[in-house]
XYZ file of C-alpha atoms in Angstrom:
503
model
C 30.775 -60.039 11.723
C 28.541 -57.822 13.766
C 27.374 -58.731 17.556
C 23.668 -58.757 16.984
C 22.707 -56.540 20.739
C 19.416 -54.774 20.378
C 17.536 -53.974 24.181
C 14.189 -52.785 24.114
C 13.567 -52.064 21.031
C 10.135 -53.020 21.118
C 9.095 -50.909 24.337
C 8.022 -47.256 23.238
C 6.666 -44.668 24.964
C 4.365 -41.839 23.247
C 5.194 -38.138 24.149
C 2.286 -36.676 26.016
C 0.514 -33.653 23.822
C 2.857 -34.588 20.699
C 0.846 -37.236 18.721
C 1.689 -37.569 15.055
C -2.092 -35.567 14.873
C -0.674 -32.748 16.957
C 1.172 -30.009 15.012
C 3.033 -26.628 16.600
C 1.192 -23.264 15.613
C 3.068 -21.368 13.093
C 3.159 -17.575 13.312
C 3.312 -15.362 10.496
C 6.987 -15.698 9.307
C 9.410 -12.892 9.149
C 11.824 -13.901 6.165
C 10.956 -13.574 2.544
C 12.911 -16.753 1.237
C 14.614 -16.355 -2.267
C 17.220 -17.798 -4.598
C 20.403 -19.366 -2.974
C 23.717 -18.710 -3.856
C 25.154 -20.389 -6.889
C 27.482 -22.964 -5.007
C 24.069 -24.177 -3.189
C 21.549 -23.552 -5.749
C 23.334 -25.509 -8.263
C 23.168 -29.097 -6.434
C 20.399 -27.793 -4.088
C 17.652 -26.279 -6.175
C 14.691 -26.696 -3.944
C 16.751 -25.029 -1.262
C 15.555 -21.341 -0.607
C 17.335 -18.864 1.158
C 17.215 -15.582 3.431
C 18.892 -13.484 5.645
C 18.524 -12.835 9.310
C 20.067 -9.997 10.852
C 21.649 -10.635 14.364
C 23.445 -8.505 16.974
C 27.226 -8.606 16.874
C 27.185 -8.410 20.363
C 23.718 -9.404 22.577
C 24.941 -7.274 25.123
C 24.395 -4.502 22.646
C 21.534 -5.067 20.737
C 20.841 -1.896 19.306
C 24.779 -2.081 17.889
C 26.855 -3.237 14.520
C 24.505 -6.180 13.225
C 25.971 -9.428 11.230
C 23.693 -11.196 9.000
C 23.283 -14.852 8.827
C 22.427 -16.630 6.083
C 19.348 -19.431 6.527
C 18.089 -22.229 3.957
C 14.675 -23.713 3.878
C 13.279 -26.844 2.097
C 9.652 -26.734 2.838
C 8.093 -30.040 3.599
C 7.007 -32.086 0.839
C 3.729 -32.847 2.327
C 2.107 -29.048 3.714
C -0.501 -31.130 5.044
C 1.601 -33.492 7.257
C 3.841 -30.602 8.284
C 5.029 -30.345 12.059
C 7.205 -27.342 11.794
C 10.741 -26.417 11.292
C 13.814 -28.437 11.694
C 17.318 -26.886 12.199
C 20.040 -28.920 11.644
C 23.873 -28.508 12.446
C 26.845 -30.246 10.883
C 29.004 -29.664 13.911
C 32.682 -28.292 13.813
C 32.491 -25.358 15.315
C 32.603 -24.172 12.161
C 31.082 -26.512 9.732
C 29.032 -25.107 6.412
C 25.318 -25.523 7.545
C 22.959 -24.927 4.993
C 25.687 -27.188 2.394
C 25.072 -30.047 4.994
C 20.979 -29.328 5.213
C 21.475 -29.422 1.493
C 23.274 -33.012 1.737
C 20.728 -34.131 4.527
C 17.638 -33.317 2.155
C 19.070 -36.168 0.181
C 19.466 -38.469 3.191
C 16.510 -38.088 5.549
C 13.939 -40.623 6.309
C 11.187 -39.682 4.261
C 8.548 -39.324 6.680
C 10.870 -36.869 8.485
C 11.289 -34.792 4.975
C 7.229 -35.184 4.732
C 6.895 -33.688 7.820
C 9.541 -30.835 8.713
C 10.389 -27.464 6.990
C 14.804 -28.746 6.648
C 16.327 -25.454 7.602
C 19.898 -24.856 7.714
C 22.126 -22.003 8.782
C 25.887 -20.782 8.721
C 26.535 -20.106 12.180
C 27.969 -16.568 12.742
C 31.169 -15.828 10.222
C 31.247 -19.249 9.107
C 30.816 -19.551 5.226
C 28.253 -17.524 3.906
C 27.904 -15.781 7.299
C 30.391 -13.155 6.626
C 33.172 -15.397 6.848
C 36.441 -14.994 8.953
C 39.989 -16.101 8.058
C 43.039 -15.844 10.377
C 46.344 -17.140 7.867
C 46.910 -16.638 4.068
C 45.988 -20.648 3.713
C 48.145 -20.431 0.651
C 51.306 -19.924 2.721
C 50.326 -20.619 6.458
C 49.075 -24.482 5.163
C 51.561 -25.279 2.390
C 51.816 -29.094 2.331
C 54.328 -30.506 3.555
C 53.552 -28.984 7.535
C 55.982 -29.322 10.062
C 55.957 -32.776 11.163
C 53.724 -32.926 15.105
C 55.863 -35.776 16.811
C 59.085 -34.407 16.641
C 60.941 -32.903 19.162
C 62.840 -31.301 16.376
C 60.221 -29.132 14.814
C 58.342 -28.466 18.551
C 59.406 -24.598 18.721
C 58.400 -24.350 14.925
C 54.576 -25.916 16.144
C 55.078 -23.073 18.963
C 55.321 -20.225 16.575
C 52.939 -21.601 13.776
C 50.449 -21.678 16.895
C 51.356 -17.811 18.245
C 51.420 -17.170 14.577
C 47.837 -18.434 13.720
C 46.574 -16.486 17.244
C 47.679 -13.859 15.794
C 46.726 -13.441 12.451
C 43.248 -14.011 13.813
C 43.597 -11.239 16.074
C 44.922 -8.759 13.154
C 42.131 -10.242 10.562
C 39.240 -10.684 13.041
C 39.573 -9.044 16.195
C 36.380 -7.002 16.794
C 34.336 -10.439 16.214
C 36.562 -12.650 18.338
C 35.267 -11.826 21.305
C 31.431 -12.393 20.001
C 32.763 -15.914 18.554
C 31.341 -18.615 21.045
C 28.619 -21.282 21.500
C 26.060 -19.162 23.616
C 26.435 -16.134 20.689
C 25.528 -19.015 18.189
C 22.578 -20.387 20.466
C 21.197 -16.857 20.413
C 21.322 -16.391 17.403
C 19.927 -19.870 16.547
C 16.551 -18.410 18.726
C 16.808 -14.792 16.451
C 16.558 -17.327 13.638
C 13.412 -19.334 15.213
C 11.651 -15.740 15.482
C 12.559 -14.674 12.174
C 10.794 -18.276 10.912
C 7.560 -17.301 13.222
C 8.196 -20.193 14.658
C 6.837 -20.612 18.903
C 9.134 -23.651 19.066
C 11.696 -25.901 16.587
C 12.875 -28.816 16.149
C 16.704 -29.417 16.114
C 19.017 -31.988 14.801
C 22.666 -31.375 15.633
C 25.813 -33.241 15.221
C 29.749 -33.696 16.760
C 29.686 -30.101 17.989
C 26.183 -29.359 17.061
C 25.097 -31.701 20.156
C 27.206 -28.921 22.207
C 25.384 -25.919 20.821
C 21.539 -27.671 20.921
C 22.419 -28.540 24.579
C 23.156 -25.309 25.356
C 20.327 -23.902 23.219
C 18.168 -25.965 25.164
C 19.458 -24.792 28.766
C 19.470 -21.051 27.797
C 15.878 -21.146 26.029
C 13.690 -24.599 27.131
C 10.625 -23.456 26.242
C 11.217 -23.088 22.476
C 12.173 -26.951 22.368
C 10.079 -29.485 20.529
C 12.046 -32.170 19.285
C 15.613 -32.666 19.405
C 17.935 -35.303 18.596
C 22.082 -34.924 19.403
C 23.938 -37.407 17.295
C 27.805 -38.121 18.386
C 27.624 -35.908 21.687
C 30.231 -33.863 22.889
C 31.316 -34.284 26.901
C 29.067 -31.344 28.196
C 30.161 -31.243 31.423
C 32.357 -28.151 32.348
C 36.197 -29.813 33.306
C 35.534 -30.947 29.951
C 34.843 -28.617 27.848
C 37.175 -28.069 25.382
C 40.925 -28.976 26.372
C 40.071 -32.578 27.671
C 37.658 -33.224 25.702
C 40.439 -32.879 22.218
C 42.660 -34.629 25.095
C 40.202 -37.636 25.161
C 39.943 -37.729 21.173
C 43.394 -39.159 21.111
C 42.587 -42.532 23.392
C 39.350 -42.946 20.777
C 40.986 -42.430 17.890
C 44.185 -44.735 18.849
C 41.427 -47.766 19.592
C 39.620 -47.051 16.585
C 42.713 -47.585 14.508
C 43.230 -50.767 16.033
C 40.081 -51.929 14.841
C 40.771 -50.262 11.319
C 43.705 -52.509 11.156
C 42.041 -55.794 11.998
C 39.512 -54.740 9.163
C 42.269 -54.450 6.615
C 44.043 -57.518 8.441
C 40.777 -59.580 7.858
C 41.050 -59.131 4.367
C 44.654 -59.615 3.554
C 43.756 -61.931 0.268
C 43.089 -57.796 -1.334
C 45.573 -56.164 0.279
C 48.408 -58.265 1.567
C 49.644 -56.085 4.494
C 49.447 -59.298 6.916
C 46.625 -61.566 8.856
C 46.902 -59.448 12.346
C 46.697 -55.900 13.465
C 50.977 -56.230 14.520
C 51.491 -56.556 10.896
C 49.320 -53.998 9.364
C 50.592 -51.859 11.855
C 54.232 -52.244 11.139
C 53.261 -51.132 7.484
C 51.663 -48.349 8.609
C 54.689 -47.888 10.748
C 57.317 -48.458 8.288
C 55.488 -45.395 5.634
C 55.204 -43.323 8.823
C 59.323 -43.663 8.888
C 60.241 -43.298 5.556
C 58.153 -39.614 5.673
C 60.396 -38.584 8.598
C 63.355 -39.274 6.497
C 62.221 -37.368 3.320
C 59.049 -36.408 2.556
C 56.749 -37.557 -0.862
C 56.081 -34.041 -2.617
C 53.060 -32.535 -0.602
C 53.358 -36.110 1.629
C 55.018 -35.836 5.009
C 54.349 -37.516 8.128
C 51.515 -34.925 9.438
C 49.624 -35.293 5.983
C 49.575 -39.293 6.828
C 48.236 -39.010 10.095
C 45.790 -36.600 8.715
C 44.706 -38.616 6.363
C 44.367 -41.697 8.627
C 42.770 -39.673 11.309
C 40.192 -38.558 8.964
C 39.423 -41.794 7.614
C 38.569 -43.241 11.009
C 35.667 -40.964 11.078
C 33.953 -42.853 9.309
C 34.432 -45.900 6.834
C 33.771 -44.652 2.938
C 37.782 -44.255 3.079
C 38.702 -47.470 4.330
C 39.465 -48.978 0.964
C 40.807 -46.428 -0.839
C 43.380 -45.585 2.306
C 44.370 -49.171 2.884
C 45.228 -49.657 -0.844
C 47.207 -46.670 -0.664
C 49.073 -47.911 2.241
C 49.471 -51.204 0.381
C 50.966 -49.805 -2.466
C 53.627 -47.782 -1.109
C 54.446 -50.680 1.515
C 54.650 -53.358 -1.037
C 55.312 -51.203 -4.467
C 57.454 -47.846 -2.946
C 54.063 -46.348 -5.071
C 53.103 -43.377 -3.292
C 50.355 -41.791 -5.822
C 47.310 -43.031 -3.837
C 48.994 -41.741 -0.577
C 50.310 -38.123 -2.165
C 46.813 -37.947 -4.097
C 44.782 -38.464 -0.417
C 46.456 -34.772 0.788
C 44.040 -32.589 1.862
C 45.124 -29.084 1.460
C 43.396 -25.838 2.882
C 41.750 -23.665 0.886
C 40.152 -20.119 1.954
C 36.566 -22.509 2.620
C 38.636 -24.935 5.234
C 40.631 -22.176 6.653
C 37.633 -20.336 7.423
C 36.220 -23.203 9.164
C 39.762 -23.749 11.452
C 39.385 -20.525 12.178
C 36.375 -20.877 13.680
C 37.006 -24.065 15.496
C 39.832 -22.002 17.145
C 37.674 -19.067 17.421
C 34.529 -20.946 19.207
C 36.263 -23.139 21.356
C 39.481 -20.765 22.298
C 36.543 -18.655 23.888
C 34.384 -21.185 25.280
C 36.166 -22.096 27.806
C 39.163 -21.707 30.309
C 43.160 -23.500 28.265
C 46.204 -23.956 30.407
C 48.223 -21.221 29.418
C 51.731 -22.965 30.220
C 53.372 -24.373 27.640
C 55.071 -26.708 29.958
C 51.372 -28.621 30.895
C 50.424 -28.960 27.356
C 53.496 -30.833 26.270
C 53.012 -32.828 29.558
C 49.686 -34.107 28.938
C 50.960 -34.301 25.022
C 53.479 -36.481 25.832
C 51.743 -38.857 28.194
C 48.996 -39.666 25.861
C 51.375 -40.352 23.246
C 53.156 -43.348 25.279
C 49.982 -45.256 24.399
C 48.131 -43.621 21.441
C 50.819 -41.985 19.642
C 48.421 -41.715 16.035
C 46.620 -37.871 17.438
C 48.398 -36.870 20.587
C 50.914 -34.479 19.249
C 49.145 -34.168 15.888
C 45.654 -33.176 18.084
C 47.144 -30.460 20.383
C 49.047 -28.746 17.656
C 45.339 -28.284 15.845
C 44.053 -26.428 18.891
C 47.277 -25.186 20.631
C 46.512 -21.253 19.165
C 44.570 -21.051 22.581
C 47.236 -21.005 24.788
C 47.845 -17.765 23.921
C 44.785 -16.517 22.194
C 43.904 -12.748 22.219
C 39.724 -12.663 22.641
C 38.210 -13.130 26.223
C 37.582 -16.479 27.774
C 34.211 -17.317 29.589
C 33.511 -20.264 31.836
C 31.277 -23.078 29.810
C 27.754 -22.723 30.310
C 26.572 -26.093 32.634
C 24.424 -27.815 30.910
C 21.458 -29.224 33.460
C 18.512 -30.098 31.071
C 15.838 -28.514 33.222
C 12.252 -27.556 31.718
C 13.296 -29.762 28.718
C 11.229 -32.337 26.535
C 11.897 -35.776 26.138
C 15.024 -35.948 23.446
C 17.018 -38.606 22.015
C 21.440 -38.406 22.467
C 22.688 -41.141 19.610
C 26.494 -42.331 19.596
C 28.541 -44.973 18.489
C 30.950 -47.036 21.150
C 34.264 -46.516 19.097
C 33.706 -42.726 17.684
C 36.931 -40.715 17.589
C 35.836 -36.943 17.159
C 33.233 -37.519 20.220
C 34.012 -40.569 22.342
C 31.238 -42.488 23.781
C 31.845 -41.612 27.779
C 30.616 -37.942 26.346
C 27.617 -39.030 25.257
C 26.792 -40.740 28.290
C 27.451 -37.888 30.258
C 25.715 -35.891 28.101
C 22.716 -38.303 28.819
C 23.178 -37.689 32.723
C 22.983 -33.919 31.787
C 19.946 -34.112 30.098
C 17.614 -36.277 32.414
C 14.656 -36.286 29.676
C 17.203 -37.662 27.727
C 17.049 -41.141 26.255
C 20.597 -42.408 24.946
C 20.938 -44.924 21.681
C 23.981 -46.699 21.207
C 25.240 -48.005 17.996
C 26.980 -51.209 19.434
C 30.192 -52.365 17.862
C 30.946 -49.184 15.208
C 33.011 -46.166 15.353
C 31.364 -43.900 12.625
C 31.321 -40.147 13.538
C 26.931 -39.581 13.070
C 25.008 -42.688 13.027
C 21.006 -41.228 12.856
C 20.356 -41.110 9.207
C 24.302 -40.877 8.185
C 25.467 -44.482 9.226
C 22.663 -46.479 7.247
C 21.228 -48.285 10.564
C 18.131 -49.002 10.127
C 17.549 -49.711 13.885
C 18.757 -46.360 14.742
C 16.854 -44.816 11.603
C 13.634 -46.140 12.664
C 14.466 -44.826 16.352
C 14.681 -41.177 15.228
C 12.012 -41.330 12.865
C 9.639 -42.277 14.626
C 10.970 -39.488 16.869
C 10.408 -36.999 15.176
C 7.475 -37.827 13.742
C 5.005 -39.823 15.885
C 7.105 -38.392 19.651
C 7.551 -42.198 20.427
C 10.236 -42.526 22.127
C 11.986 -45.684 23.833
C 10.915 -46.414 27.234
C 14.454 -46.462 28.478
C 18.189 -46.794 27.022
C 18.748 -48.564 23.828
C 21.474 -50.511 22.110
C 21.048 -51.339 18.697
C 23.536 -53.314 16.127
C 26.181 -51.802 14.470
C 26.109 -50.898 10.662
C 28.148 -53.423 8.655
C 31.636 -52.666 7.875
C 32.479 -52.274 3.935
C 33.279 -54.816 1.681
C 36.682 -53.959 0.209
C 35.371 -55.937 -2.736
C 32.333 -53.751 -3.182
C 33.214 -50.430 -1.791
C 30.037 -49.173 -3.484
C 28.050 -50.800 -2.014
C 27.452 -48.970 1.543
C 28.388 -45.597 0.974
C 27.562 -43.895 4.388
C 27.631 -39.862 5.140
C 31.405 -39.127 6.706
C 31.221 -35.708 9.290
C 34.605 -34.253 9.331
């Protein structure tokens, strides 16, 4: 059961010059918005779409160009409307205007009433002109070399030189162009092109990252913004530690996975306490390393578990799998859960390399990443290994590395940072420091949950009515909030809840 913790929910605040009666002055836009591709238009009809042209490299304007593709669904009431929202799914590297299409569905009505939903595929990301670095065929045929073992540790080495280089030889000329401020630049090229004097933005996991730094580079072309499951902003952070400090997260967040399936052992009979459920988990995790299940080997079953933890629509499904090949040596729910890469999820690791390899300074000695690897693991051996061997292609990546922009929050509006206390992608201590960053900031915490995205993606109606109201009316809380968590699912009814999982 749920702690019921909800402070000052009732005290509000209304944003000075942004009453619900006060809407920003469109200029004449600059994109003729047309059909969508087929893989959007199908599920997305209402969904219109447009390029925007954009400088390969700002410090060249007048150079090579890349276009970016942008989706618009107006707002359903033209009389009500406040202007544009941009939304991000996070990553880097995450399909935008597939997620605005998935939002349009999920949004608060009033928001959807109000604000032209516009997504965008950030620089060679999906329908961007997308990048790949690896044949995914070959380079991610299941099973992968398994990330604990001391055994396979030079093969991780040269799968990770491999995968820097194979980026360098498919993608080189845009490497180097690949990085958060390129994408918040071209995120204000897009606000031009809509004729817009300032947006709205809604971004989440990395998209937090990229609206902060939107927001320090150009201030004055905020509205409203809300960062859902923040990223640690500040600059010893960004990125190594901050994939370091997934691996604490996601090892407490399993804990609490298995007291969920412990809690209801009368459906899946893996034991009454989280020792128990974890020796099940345990035992499968030992019988990989001996011989693997087809496509099944031990990094496909941390994948899978890590995954799940993002949110909860998998919790069933995983823990009967786990049940059945603990109790029944059945491993057809496990084997069927393997998530293999096609040329859509390769192009989005590549750009998680690409955008974060760049961001930012890596240790470039092997001997300091297996250090830190190895002391994590003592304690939360679930991502350790598994984590650094995702991101371990910047150790010896070829494009430049800058120093991460610091993110300070001055000239900014009032905004709202949302989190949950357990998340695993972007641990809570990151939002709250992404909070002191942002001093017009006001944080919401989703008490007792773990789920990656909790405004509009979590079903919380506290929270939902918090960011509504938002966006919207500009009320905003008069100081920090903590609101309930969302109920966990019913393994009975795993219907019944179904929540929006980021990955």
């Amino acid at each position: 059961m749920k702690r019921s913790i909800a402070l000052g929910l009732a005290v509000t605040a209304v944003l000075t010059g942004t009453a619900v009666t006060g809407v920003i002055a469109q200029a004449a836009p600059g994109l003729q918005f047309g059909t969508c591709p087929e893989d959007i238009s199908k599920p997305h009809p209402q969904m219109q779409c447009a390029n925007v042209e954009v400088p390969l490299d700002y410090d060249a304007p007048n150079g090579e160009k890349l276009q970016l593709l942008v989706s618009k669904t107006p707002a359903r009431k033209p009389e009500a409307r406040r202007g544009s929202l941009l939304v991000n799914p996070g990553g880097p590297g995450g399909p935008g205007i597939a997620f605005a299409g998935s939002l349009s569905g999920r949004l608060p009505a009033e928001v959807l009433d109000s604000y032209d939903l516009i997504g965008f595929d950030t620089r060679n990301t999906a329908h961007s002109n997308p990048i790949t670095c690896v044949d995914p065929a070959t380079f991610w045929k299941n099973p992968l070399p398994d990330p604990d073992s001391p055994h396979t540790r030079e093969q991780n080495w040269r799968r990770a030189q491999e995968y820097a280089d194979g980026c360098q030889q498919r993608a080189g000329k845009y490497l180097p162009h690949l990085n958060t401020p390129a994408n918040a630049r071209d995120l204000d090229r897009i606000r031009e092109a809509l004729g817009e004097q300032k947006i709205s933005y809604l971004g989440y996991s990395y998209g937090t990252y990229l609206g902060a730094v939107y927001g320090q580079l150009f201030p004055e072309h905020v509205d409203r913004m809300i960062l859902d499951s923040a990223v640690n902003p500040d600059t010893s952070e960004v990125w190594y530690r901050n994939n370091l400090n997934q691996n604490i997260a996601a090892q407490l967040r399993l804990g609490r996975y298995f007291d969920w399936i412990a809690r209801h052992d009368q459906v899946f009979h893996l034991g009454t306490d989280r020792a128990r459920v974890q020796a099940a988990w345990d035992g499968i995790q030992a019988e990989l390393r001996k011989a693997a299940r087809g496509k099944l080997g031990p990094l496909e079953f941390i994948d899978i578990t890590f995954m799940a933890l993002y949110g909860e629509n998998n919790w069933t499904a995983l823990a009967e799998a786990i049940a059945d090949f603990r109790l029944r040596n059945d491993d057809q729910k496990l084997v069927a859960q393997v998530s293999t890469k096609d040329a859509a999820a390769e192009n989005e690791n590549a750009i998680y390399n690409a955008v974060e390899c760049a961001d930012a300074p890596w240790p470039a000695r092997r001997r300091e990443w297996e250090r830190d690897s190895a002391e994590l693991a003592a304690n939360n051996p679930l991502g350790a290994w598994y984590n650094s061997w995702g991101v371990a292609p910047c150790r010896v990546w070829h494009g430049p590395r800058q120093q991460p922009v610091k993110i300070t929050g001055e000239g900014l509006p009032p905004l709202l940072v949302f989190n949950s206390e357990y998340d695993v992608a972007t641990p809570y201590a990151g939002a709250v420091e992404m909070h002191r960053s942002l001093p017009s900031s006001v944080l919401v915490t989703e008490k007792d949950a773990g789920k990656h995205g909790v405004w509009a993606l979590a079903g919380n109606a506290d929270a939902d009515r918090i960011g509504t109201d938002y966006l919207v009316r500009g009320v905003v809380p008069s100081g920090n909030v903590s609101v309930p968590g969302h109920p966990d699912p019913d393994p009975k009814n795993p219907a019944a809840a179904r929540t929006f999982d980021l990955h």
